[in-house]
């Protein structure tokens, strides 16, 4: 055994979405991208217009409260609040939804709400359109990196109005609220202003500068639902209603720049990126940008449903992190001060690190290594500016969301792969600091969720060597993940020649053993006195008060990606490990508990593909001498838990995490343990694939004898040399060449 490198079964009748168009003669992946995939079930994606890793996500808001309103849109809705300029893709918590526009006709009613038919919706990369039936308006949206552009075609016989809502909020039920809105009329065709909100991002200002193609009158100002004096220019939930002065004979264009820095920054962004006000030109530019980005990876398949799922997954993997810097280099730092970026640096936000360290960042180290290095630089600047290495930074705020210190995993993996654009010594310093408990730092940070960046679980871990369940919740999940992150620190220290530090963190990385109960074969909550938590039920989940985060013992007992040999020893050897894995997939798919986590979705037995803690588990079979089981089960997940439909993602997309997993596994390989640049083979769905590597080289994948019934790799070759084991390295991939699979029905793979 090698040392380890580190169901949505069709739910009733799935809603239909756009059918892909035939592939053009020249390679163009855009016809295969369907932005409606993932907008149903609990995927939480949005269909609106954005560019890769852009600041603007201009998209319709159809739902405001509830978990499935996290992106502001759900495919089952037919009501429209309007189009806001910022959104999160696939998260489990809602935020953003800033600066909402709603075109309408007739007199301004107290409750302005559009209605639409799904048949009128169109969505393509960089473009969205819908007919607002009750107002007779056709709305079209496109975007640049920092600006949104609207085109509204009003009925020729009715007055054309526009609502600009600066108090618009997603998921108010979760505590998201508007604090202040302000606006100023610059001239007869221009408005500028800002909105300040507090929610998941505690302190979140967004500035805007909006220019229209026709002159307007300000007809009403509201604070909440109440009309206020027409000269009012600020309020807690401020909105304004414009009436365009003449019944338009041509569509009205709205160009909107946004900024987290200032109104002047928003104006500069608009002037730089949308100087001509040409909707079709911006739309074509957006499409060309997406075509270039997605063409980094060219795949071939006879299965059109697969092509749609694959290229939409690749598209969804380029939503975040999001640009957070104006065209003049200014950005808002984690200390809430305005910074000026150094030459060659660009600041980003929206790092869903607990989700994305597993597959998204490893995918980007292949497809976008320079970009990934820049993201590492962003994370380290946040550490220097705010005092803490973040784990879910959002709009220059520490949210403290999820477990441990996952930034360490992406930093360690980037270092192991030799990525440039960040300081390796600083990465190690920040990671060591993140692994320790420093409450004194928290005293200087006013954000209420910052404490979760350095939670008390770390205090117990540092003081006792483990986290007692009777002292604090989520003890096992924190204990297991921190052991892995400590292994990542050991990898970083070894790379930098700091042997004593590496030895310390290698010792800490074995801390996962503390939570294993050999009598029952599961990880389990341990009490401060050394006894086990009782009662114990591996199927039980409590979202708020359990040893496990968003899961149960079945799902979390496998989180030892950095030490397969050690885990096998705990379980009684490789054969016993494999038998236990078999039970995971064959046991009853029932999660028990009155407050069971809604995140436990996409079940095969107790394997829960709809949430990230399960994502590495199937690949363990490759390390246990049973690679055919990896191939069988990966095939099942790829075919049953993803589909080219609105409900086609089996859980929260989580800023590209679910989609990046699909892309990598459909290509035929996966990285089990970020921090060790080793890839493990699996059953590819592609017939051919070609990577355009940043170093100018090309890496190709060819799959011979590929068919749905041919689940098993009969032999694999790398550059013509037969692989003796189902592994190869990142270094080999980046040298270019060809990985060849020969598939068949025989389970006995030639490589172990």
C-alpha positions in Angstrom: 0.0 0.0 0.0 1.3 3.4 -0.9 1.7 6.1 1.8 -1.3 8.3 1.4 -0.9 11.7 -0.3 -3.1 13.4 1.7 -28.7 10.1 -4.1 -29.5 12.6 -5.9 -31.0 9.5 -7.4 -33.4 11.1 -9.8 -35.8 12.9 -7.4 -39.1 12.2 -9.0 -39.5 14.0 -12.4 -36.6 16.4 -12.8 -37.4 19.8 -14.2 -36.3 20.2 -17.8 -33.7 22.8 -18.7 -32.1 24.1 -21.8 -31.0 21.5 -24.3 -27.5 21.8 -25.6 -27.1 22.8 -29.2 -25.1 20.8 -31.7 -21.3 21.3 -31.4 -20.1 23.8 -33.9 -17.4 22.9 -36.4 -14.8 25.0 -34.5 -14.4 24.0 -30.8 -16.8 26.0 -28.7 -17.8 24.7 -25.3 -20.4 27.4 -24.7 -23.4 25.6 -26.3 -22.9 22.8 -23.7 -23.1 25.2 -20.7 -26.5 25.4 -19.0 -26.5 27.9 -16.1 -29.9 26.5 -14.9 -28.1 23.3 -13.8 -28.1 23.4 -10.0 -30.7 26.0 -9.6 -33.2 23.4 -8.3 -33.1 21.0 -5.4 -30.4 22.3 -3.0 -27.8 23.3 -5.5 -28.1 27.0 -4.8 -26.6 28.2 -8.0 -27.8 31.2 -10.0 -28.4 31.6 -13.7 -27.4 35.3 -14.2 -24.6 37.0 -16.0 -21.0 37.0 -14.7 -17.4 36.6 -15.9 -14.9 34.1 -14.5 -14.0 35.1 -11.0 -15.7 38.5 -11.5 -16.9 41.1 -9.0 -20.4 41.3 -10.6 -22.9 38.5 -10.7 -26.0 40.2 -12.2 -28.9 37.7 -11.7 -32.6 37.5 -11.0 -33.8 37.3 -7.4 -36.9 35.1 -7.1 -36.7 34.0 -3.5 -35.7 35.9 -0.4 -36.1 33.8 2.8 -35.0 30.3 3.6 -32.1 28.0 2.9 -32.9 27.6 -0.8 -32.8 31.4 -1.2 -29.0 31.4 -0.6 -28.3 32.5 -4.2 -31.5 34.5 -4.5 -32.9 32.2 -7.1 -34.7 28.8 -7.2 -35.8 27.1 -10.4 -39.3 26.3 -9.0 -40.1 30.0 -8.6 -42.1 32.2 -11.0 -42.0 35.5 -9.1 -39.3 38.2 -9.6 -38.1 40.8 -7.1 -35.7 42.2 -9.6 -32.0 41.9 -10.7 -29.3 42.4 -8.1 -25.6 42.8 -8.9 -23.9 40.4 -6.5 -24.6 36.8 -5.7 -23.0 33.7 -4.1 -22.9 30.5 -6.1 -24.0 27.4 -4.3 -23.5 28.4 -0.7 -25.5 27.2 2.3 -25.8 30.7 3.7 -27.2 33.7 1.9 -25.6 37.1 1.5 -25.0 39.8 -1.1 -28.0 40.6 -3.4 -26.8 44.2 -3.6 -28.3 47.0 -5.6 -31.5 45.6 -7.0 -33.2 46.9 -10.2 -36.8 46.0 -11.3 -38.2 47.5 -14.5 -42.0 47.9 -14.4 -44.9 49.7 -16.1 -48.0 51.3 -14.8 -48.4 53.3 -11.5 -45.9 52.4 -8.7 -47.7 50.0 -6.5 -46.8 49.4 -2.8 -45.7 45.9 -3.6 -43.7 45.7 -6.8 -43.3 42.1 -7.9 -42.7 40.6 -11.3 -44.1 37.4 -12.7 -42.5 35.3 -15.4 -42.8 32.0 -17.2 -39.9 29.5 -17.3 -40.4 29.3 -21.0 -39.2 32.9 -21.5 -36.0 32.5 -19.5 -32.7 32.2 -21.3 -29.3 31.8 -19.7 -25.9 31.4 -21.3 -22.4 32.3 -20.1 -22.4 36.1 -19.7 -26.1 36.5 -20.6 -29.5 36.2 -19.0 -33.0 37.2 -20.3 -36.6 36.9 -19.2 -40.0 38.3 -20.0 -41.7 40.0 -17.0 -45.2 39.1 -18.0 -47.3 41.4 -15.7 -45.3 44.4 -16.7 -44.8 43.5 -20.4 -41.0 44.1 -20.1 -38.3 42.0 -21.7 -35.2 42.2 -19.5 -31.7 41.2 -20.7 -28.5 41.2 -18.6 -24.8 40.9 -19.3 -21.6 41.8 -17.4 -18.0 42.8 -17.4 -15.7 42.0 -14.4 -16.9 45.0 -12.4 -20.0 46.2 -14.1 -23.5 45.0 -14.9 -25.4 46.0 -18.0 -29.2 45.8 -18.4 -31.3 46.1 -21.5 -35.0 46.7 -20.9 -37.6 46.6 -23.8 -40.7 48.3 -22.5 -44.1 48.3 -24.2 -44.4 51.3 -26.5 -47.8 52.3 -25.1 -47.0 52.4 -21.3 -44.9 54.5 -19.0 -41.5 53.0 -18.3 -40.5 52.8 -14.6 -37.5 51.4 -12.8 -37.2 50.5 -9.1 -33.8 50.8 -7.6 -33.9 49.0 -4.2 -31.0 49.7 -1.9 -32.6 47.9 1.0 -33.1 44.6 -0.8 -32.0 41.6 1.4 -31.5 37.9 0.8 -32.2 35.6 3.8 -33.3 38.1 6.3 -34.5 35.2 8.3 -30.8 34.4 9.0 -30.1 37.9 10.3 -29.1 39.6 7.0 -30.3 43.3 7.2 -29.9 46.6 5.5 -28.3 49.3 7.6 -28.2 52.3 5.2 -28.8 53.3 1.7 -27.8 56.6 0.0 -28.1 58.0 -3.5 -27.3 61.2 -5.4 -28.6 62.2 -8.8 -25.6 63.2 -10.8 -27.5 64.4 -13.9 -30.6 63.6 -15.9 -29.2 60.1 -16.8 -26.9 59.2 -13.9 -27.3 58.1 -10.3 -24.6 57.1 -7.8 -24.9 55.8 -4.2 -24.2 53.0 -1.8 -25.8 50.4 0.4 -24.5 49.1 3.7 -25.7 45.7 5.0 -24.9 43.4 7.8 -25.3 39.6 7.7 -23.0 36.8 7.0 -20.6 39.6 6.1 -20.9 41.8 9.2 -19.8 45.1 7.7 -20.5 45.2 4.0 -20.7 48.4 1.9 -21.3 48.3 -1.8 -21.1 51.5 -3.9 -22.6 51.9 -7.3 -22.6 54.3 -10.3 -25.5 53.9 -12.7 -25.8 55.5 -16.2 -28.9 55.2 -18.3 -29.4 55.6 -22.0 -32.5 57.9 -21.5 -33.3 60.8 -19.1 -35.5 60.1 -16.1 -37.5 61.8 -13.4 -37.4 60.7 -9.8 -41.0 60.1 -9.0 -40.9 58.5 -5.5 -38.5 57.7 -2.6 -39.3 55.0 0.0 -37.9 53.8 3.2 -39.1 50.3 3.5 -42.7 50.3 2.1 -43.3 53.9 3.3 -43.1 56.8 0.9 -40.9 59.6 2.3 -40.2 63.2 1.3 -39.0 63.3 -2.3 -35.8 65.1 -1.3 -34.8 62.2 1.0 -31.4 60.8 0.0 -30.7 58.3 2.7 -32.5 55.7 4.8 -32.3 52.3 6.4 -34.2 50.5 3.6 -34.0 53.1 0.9 -35.5 52.6 -2.5 -36.3 55.0 -5.4 -38.6 54.9 -8.4 -37.6 56.4 -11.7 -39.8 57.2 -14.7 -38.2 57.6 -18.0 -39.3 60.9 -19.5 -40.5 59.6 -22.8 -42.2 56.4 -23.8 -39.2 54.6 -25.2 -39.1 53.6 -28.8 -35.8 51.8 -28.2 -34.7 49.6 -25.4 -33.4 51.4 -22.3 -29.9 50.5 -21.3 -28.6 50.7 -17.7 -24.8 50.4 -17.1 -23.9 49.9 -13.4 -20.4 49.9 -12.0 -19.9 48.7 -8.4 -17.1 48.9 -5.9 -16.4 48.0 -2.2 -14.2 51.1 -1.9 -16.1 54.2 -3.0 -18.6 55.8 -5.4 -15.6 57.2 -7.3 -14.3 53.6 -7.6 -17.6 52.4 -9.0 -17.5 55.2 -11.6 -13.9 54.4 -12.6 -14.8 50.8 -13.0 -17.7 51.7 -15.2 -15.7 54.1 -17.4 -12.9 51.6 -17.8 -14.9 48.5 -18.5 -18.0 49.8 -20.2 -17.2 53.1 -22.0 -19.4 52.7 -25.0 -22.7 51.5 -23.6 -23.0 48.9 -26.3 -25.0 45.9 -25.0 -24.2 43.5 -27.8 -20.5 44.3 -27.7 -20.4 43.6 -23.9 -22.4 40.4 -24.4 -20.1 39.2 -27.1 -17.0 40.1 -25.1 -18.5 38.1 -22.1 -19.1 35.1 -24.3 -15.6 35.3 -25.8 -14.1 35.5 -22.3 -16.0 32.4 -21.2 -15.1 30.5 -24.4 -11.4 31.2 -23.9 -11.6 30.1 -20.2 -13.5 26.9 -20.8 -11.4 26.0 -23.8 -8.5 25.5 -21.5 -9.9 22.0 -21.2 -11.2 20.3 -24.4 -13.1 17.1 -24.0 -14.8 14.7 -26.5 -17.7 12.4 -25.8 -20.6 10.8 -27.8 -22.8 11.5 -24.7 -24.4 14.9 -25.1 -25.9 14.8 -21.6 -22.4 14.3 -20.2 -21.0 17.2 -22.2 -23.6 19.5 -20.8 -23.0 18.3 -17.3 -19.2 18.5 -17.7 -18.9 21.9 -19.2 -21.5 23.4 -16.8 -19.5 22.0 -14.0 -16.4 23.6 -15.4 -18.3 26.8 -15.7 -19.5 26.6 -12.1 -16.0 26.0 -11.0 -15.1 29.5 -12.2 -17.5 31.6 -10.1 -15.3 32.2 -7.1 -13.1 33.5 -5.6 -14.3 36.8 -6.7 -12.4 39.9 -7.7 -12.4 42.5 -4.9 -10.2 45.2 -6.3 -11.1 48.3 -8.4 -9.4 49.1 -11.7 -7.2 51.6 -10.0 -5.8 48.9 -7.6 -7.8 50.0 -4.5 -9.5 47.5 -2.3 -11.0 47.2 1.1 -8.7 45.3 3.5 -9.6 43.0 6.4 -8.9 45.9 8.8 -11.6 47.9 6.9 -9.0 50.3 5.6 -8.7 51.2 1.9 -5.5 49.6 0.5 -3.6 50.2 -2.7 -2.5 46.9 -4.3 1.2 46.5 -5.2 2.1 46.1 -8.8 1.2 42.6 -10.0 -1.1 41.9 -7.0 -4.9 41.5 -7.2 -7.2 41.1 -4.2 -10.0 38.5 -4.1 -12.8 37.5 -1.8 -15.3 34.7 -1.3 -13.1 31.7 -0.4 -15.2 28.8 0.6 -12.1 27.0 1.8 -13.5 24.1 3.8 -15.3 23.1 0.6 -12.9 24.1 -2.0 -9.6 22.8 -0.6 -10.7 19.2 -1.6 -11.2 19.5 -5.4 -11.6 23.1 -6.6 -8.1 24.3 -5.7 -6.4 21.1 -6.9 -8.2 21.6 -10.2 -7.1 25.2 -10.4 -3.5 24.2 -9.8 -3.7 22.4 -13.1 -5.9 24.8 -15.1 -5.1 28.2 -13.5 -1.8 27.9 -11.6 -1.0 31.6 -11.8 -4.5 32.5 -10.7 -4.3 30.0 -7.8 -1.0 31.5 -6.7 -2.6 35.0 -6.7 -5.4 33.6 -4.5 -2.8 32.4 -2.0 -1.4 35.9 -2.0 -4.8 37.3 -1.2 -5.3 35.0 1.7 -1.9 36.0 3.2 -2.6 39.7 2.8 -5.8 39.1 4.8 -3.7 37.5 7.5 -1.4 40.5 7.6 -4.2 43.0 7.5 -6.6 41.5 9.9 -4.4 39.4 12.1 -6.0 36.0 11.3 -5.7 33.6 8.4 -9.3 33.4 7.2 -11.4 30.3 6.6 -14.4 31.8 4.8 -13.6 35.5 4.0 -16.5 37.4 2.6 -16.3 41.0 1.4 -13.4 41.9 3.7 -15.1 40.2 6.7 -14.1 37.1 8.8 -17.2 34.8 8.8 -15.4 32.0 10.7 -17.6 29.5 8.8 -16.9 25.8 9.0 -14.1 23.7 10.6 -10.5 24.2 11.5 -8.0 26.2 9.4 -8.5 25.0 5.8 -6.5 27.8 4.3 -3.5 25.7 5.4 -4.5 22.9 3.0 -4.6 25.1 -0.1 -1.4 26.9 0.9 0.4 23.5 1.5 -0.9 22.2 -1.8 0.2 25.3 -3.7 3.6 25.0 -2.1 4.0 21.3 -2.9 3.2 22.1 -6.5 5.7 25.0 -6.7 3.1 27.7 -7.5 4.3 31.3 -7.6 2.7 34.5 -6.4 3.0 34.2 -2.6 5.5 34.0 0.2 6.1 30.4 1.3 7.7 31.5 4.7 4.7 33.7 5.4 2.3 30.9 4.5 4.0 28.6 7.1 3.9 31.4 9.7 0.2 32.1 9.1 -0.7 28.4 9.2 1.2 27.8 12.5 -0.5 30.8 14.0 -3.9 29.5 12.8 -3.3 26.2 14.5 -2.9 27.9 17.9 -5.3 29.6 20.1 -4.7 33.4 20.4 -7.7 35.0 22.0 -5.7 38.3 22.4 -6.0 38.8 18.6 -9.8 38.5 18.7 -10.0 41.4 21.1 -9.1 43.8 18.3 -11.6 42.5 15.8 -15.1 43.7 16.2 -16.8 41.3 13.8 -19.0 38.9 15.8 -18.1 35.8 13.7 -14.3 36.4 13.8 -14.2 34.3 17.0 -15.0 31.3 14.9 -11.9 31.7 12.9 -10.0 30.9 16.1 -12.6 28.9 18.0 -12.3 27.4 21.5 -12.0 24.0 20.0 -8.4 25.0 19.4 -7.9 26.0 23.0 -8.8 22.5 24.1 -6.7 20.9 21.4 -3.7 23.0 22.4 -4.1 22.4 26.1 -5.3 18.8 26.3 -4.2 17.3 22.9 -7.8 16.5 22.0 -11.2 18.2 22.0 -13.6 16.8 24.7 -17.2 16.5 23.6 -18.6 17.3 27.0 -16.8 20.7 26.8 -17.7 21.9 23.3 -19.7 20.7 20.4 -18.4 19.4 17.0 -15.4 17.9 18.8 -14.7 15.0 16.5 -15.0 16.9 13.2 -12.6 19.6 14.5 -10.2 17.0 15.9 -10.1 15.0 12.6 -9.7 18.1 10.4 -7.1 19.8 12.6 -5.0 16.6 12.5 -5.1 16.8 8.7 -4.3 20.5 8.7 -1.4 19.8 11.1 -0.1 17.2 8.6 -0.3 20.0 5.9 1.9 22.2 8.2 4.4 19.4 8.6 4.6 19.1 4.8 5.2 22.9 4.5 7.8 22.9 7.3 9.6 19.9 5.7 9.7 21.7 2.3 11.3 24.8 4.0 13.8 22.7 5.9 12.3 23.3 9.4 12.7 19.8 10.6 11.9 20.2 14.3 8.7 22.1 13.4 7.8 19.4 10.9 8.3 16.7 13.6 6.0 18.5 16.0 3.2 18.8 13.5 3.7 15.2 12.3 3.1 14.2 15.9 0.0 16.4 16.1 -1.3 14.9 12.8 -1.7 11.6 14.5 -4.3 13.1 16.8 -7.1 11.6 14.8 -6.4 8.3 16.7 -7.8 9.8 19.9 -11.3 9.8 18.5 -11.3 6.2 17.3 -13.2 3.6 19.3 -11.8 0.2 18.4 -14.7 -1.6 20.0 -17.2 -0.3 17.5 -15.0 0.7 14.6 -16.1 4.4 14.4 -14.8 7.8 15.3 -16.7 8.9 18.4 -17.0 11.8 20.8 -14.6 11.5 23.7 -15.3 13.0 27.1 -12.8 15.0 29.2 -12.3 12.0 31.6 -11.4 9.7 28.7 -14.8 7.9 28.5 -16.8 7.7 25.3 -19.9 9.7 24.6 -23.1 7.7 25.1 -25.5 6.8 23.7 -23.9 6.2 20.3 -25.7 5.7 17.0 -23.6 6.1 13.8 -26.7 7.1 11.9 -27.6 9.9 14.2 -27.2 13.6 13.2 -27.8 16.8 15.1 -26.9 19.8 13.1 -26.2 22.0 16.1 -25.2 19.7 19.0 -23.2 16.7 17.8 -19.6 15.7 17.7 -19.9 15.9 13.9 -20.4 18.9 11.6 -23.1 18.4 9.0 -22.9 14.7 9.2 -22.7 11.6 11.4 -20.2 9.0 12.5 -20.7 7.0 9.2 -19.7 10.0 7.2 -16.9 11.5 9.4 -15.0 8.4 10.5 -13.1 8.4 7.2 -11.6 11.8 7.4 -8.0 10.7 7.6 -6.8 11.6 4.1 -3.2 12.0 5.2 -2.6 8.6 6.8 -4.2 5.7 5.1 -1.7 3.3 6.6 -2.4 4.5 10.1 -6.2 4.4 9.5 -5.9 0.8 8.2 -3.9 -0.2 11.3 -6.7 1.2 13.5 -9.3 -0.8 11.6 -7.3 -4.0 11.7 -5.5 -3.9 8.3 -6.2 -3.2 4.7 -8.8 -6.0 4.3 -10.8 -4.9 7.3 -10.6 -1.3 6.1 -12.0 -2.3 2.8 -14.8 -4.4 4.4 -15.8 -1.3 6.6 -15.8 0.8 3.4 -18.1 -1.7 1.8 -20.5 -1.4 4.7 -20.6 2.4 4.3 -22.1 2.0 0.8 -24.5 -0.9 1.6 -25.9 0.1 5.0 -29.3 1.6 5.3 -29.5 5.1 3.8 -31.3 6.6 6.8 -30.2 9.6 8.8 -31.8 9.7 12.2 -32.4 12.6 14.6 -35.0 15.3 15.0 -32.5 18.0 14.1 -30.6 16.1 11.4 -28.5 18.2 9.1 -30.1 19.2 5.9 -26.7 19.1 4.3 -26.7 15.2 4.3 -27.9 14.6 0.8 -26.9 12.4 -2.2 -26.9 9.2 -0.2 -25.5 5.9 -1.3 -25.9 3.9 1.9 -24.4 6.4 4.4 -22.0 7.9 1.8 -23.3 11.4 1.4 -22.0 13.0 -1.8 -24.1 16.1 -1.4 -21.6 17.3 1.2 -17.8 17.6 1.0 -16.6 15.4 3.9 -17.4 12.3 1.9 -15.7 13.4 -1.3 -12.4 11.6 -0.9 -13.7 8.3 0.5 -14.3 6.3 -2.6 -10.7 6.7 -3.6 -9.5 4.8 -0.5 -10.1 1.6 -2.4 -7.2 2.4 -4.6 -4.9 2.4 -1.6 -6.3 -0.9 -0.3 -5.7 -3.1 -3.4 -9.3 -3.0 -4.7 -9.2 -0.3 -7.4 -12.2 -1.8 -9.2 -14.4 -0.6 -6.3 -13.2 2.9 -6.8 -14.1 2.7 -10.4 -17.6 1.2 -9.8 -18.6 3.7 -7.2 -17.2 6.7 -9.0 -19.1 5.7 -12.1 -22.3 5.5 -9.9 -21.8 8.9 -8.4 -21.0 10.5 -11.8 -24.0 9.0 -13.5 -26.6 9.1 -10.7 -25.8 12.2 -8.6 -25.1 14.6 -11.4 -27.4 15.4 -14.3 -28.0 18.2 -16.9 -31.1 19.4 -15.1 -32.0 22.1 -12.5 -31.9 19.4 -9.8 -28.7 18.0 -11.2 -26.3 18.8 -8.3 -27.0 16.6 -5.3 -26.2 19.2 -2.6 -24.9 22.8 -2.2 -22.6 23.6 -5.0 -20.3 25.5 -2.6 -18.4 27.8 -4.9 -17.3 25.2 -7.3 -16.6 22.3 -4.8 -19.2 19.9 -6.1 -18.5 20.8 -9.8 -14.7 20.5 -9.5 -15.1 17.0 -8.0 -17.1 16.1 -11.1 -14.6 17.5 -13.5 -11.6 15.8 -12.0 -13.3 12.4 -11.6 -14.9 12.5 -15.1 -11.4 13.0 -16.4 -10.2 9.9 -14.6 -8.2 11.1 -11.7 -8.5 12.8 -8.3 -6.2 14.1 -5.6 -7.0 12.4 -2.3 -4.9 14.6 0.0 -4.1 18.2 -1.0 -0.6 18.7 0.3 0.7 15.6 -1.4 0.7 16.2 -5.2 -0.3 12.6 -6.1 -3.3 11.7 -8.3 -5.3 8.5 -7.9 -6.9 7.0 -11.0 -10.6 6.3 -11.5 -13.1 5.5 -14.2 -13.1 8.3 -16.8 -16.3 9.4 -18.6 -14.5 11.4 -21.3 -13.5 9.7 -24.6 -10.7 12.3 -25.0 -9.5 15.3 -23.1 -6.8 17.9 -23.7 -5.4 20.4 -21.2 -3.9 23.7 -22.3 -1.3 24.0 -19.6 0.0 27.5 -18.5 3.6 26.5 -19.2 2.7 26.0 -22.9 2.6 22.3 -22.8 -0.3 20.0 -23.4 -1.6 17.0 -21.4 -3.9 14.6 -23.2 -6.2 11.9 -22.0 -7.3 9.1 -24.3 -9.9 6.5 -23.2 -10.0 3.3 -25.4 -13.0 1.0 -25.5 -15.1 3.5 -23.5 -18.7 2.5 -22.9 -21.2 2.6 -20.0 -20.8 -1.1 -19.4 -17.0 -0.9 -19.4 -16.5 0.4 -15.9 -13.0 -1.0 -15.2 -9.6 0.1 -16.2 -7.8 -2.8 -17.8 -4.6 -0.9 -18.2 -3.3 2.6 -18.0 -0.2 4.1 -19.6 1.5 7.4 -19.0 3.5 8.5 -22.0 3.4 4.9 -23.3 4.7 3.4 -20.1 2.3 1.1 -18.3 1.4 2.2 -14.8 2.1 -0.5 -12.2 -0.2 1.3 -9.6 -3.2 3.6 -10.0 -1.2 6.7 -9.2 0.7 9.5 -11.0 2.0 12.9 -9.9 1.3 16.5 -10.5 4.8 17.0 -11.8 4.3 14.3 -14.4 1.0 16.0 -15.5 2.6 19.4 -15.8 5.4 18.0 -18.0 2.8 17.3 -20.6 2.2 14.1 -22.5 -0.6 11.6 -22.6 -2.5 9.4 -20.1 -4.1 6.5 -21.8 -6.8 4.2 -20.4 -8.1 0.9 -21.8 -11.5 0.1 -20.4 -13.3 -3.2 -20.2 -15.7 -5.3 -18.1 -13.0 -7.2 -16.2 -12.7 -6.1 -12.6 -9.1 -7.2 -12.3 -7.3 -4.0 -13.2 -3.7 -4.5 -14.4 -2.6 -1.7 -12.1 -3.0 -2.0 -8.4 
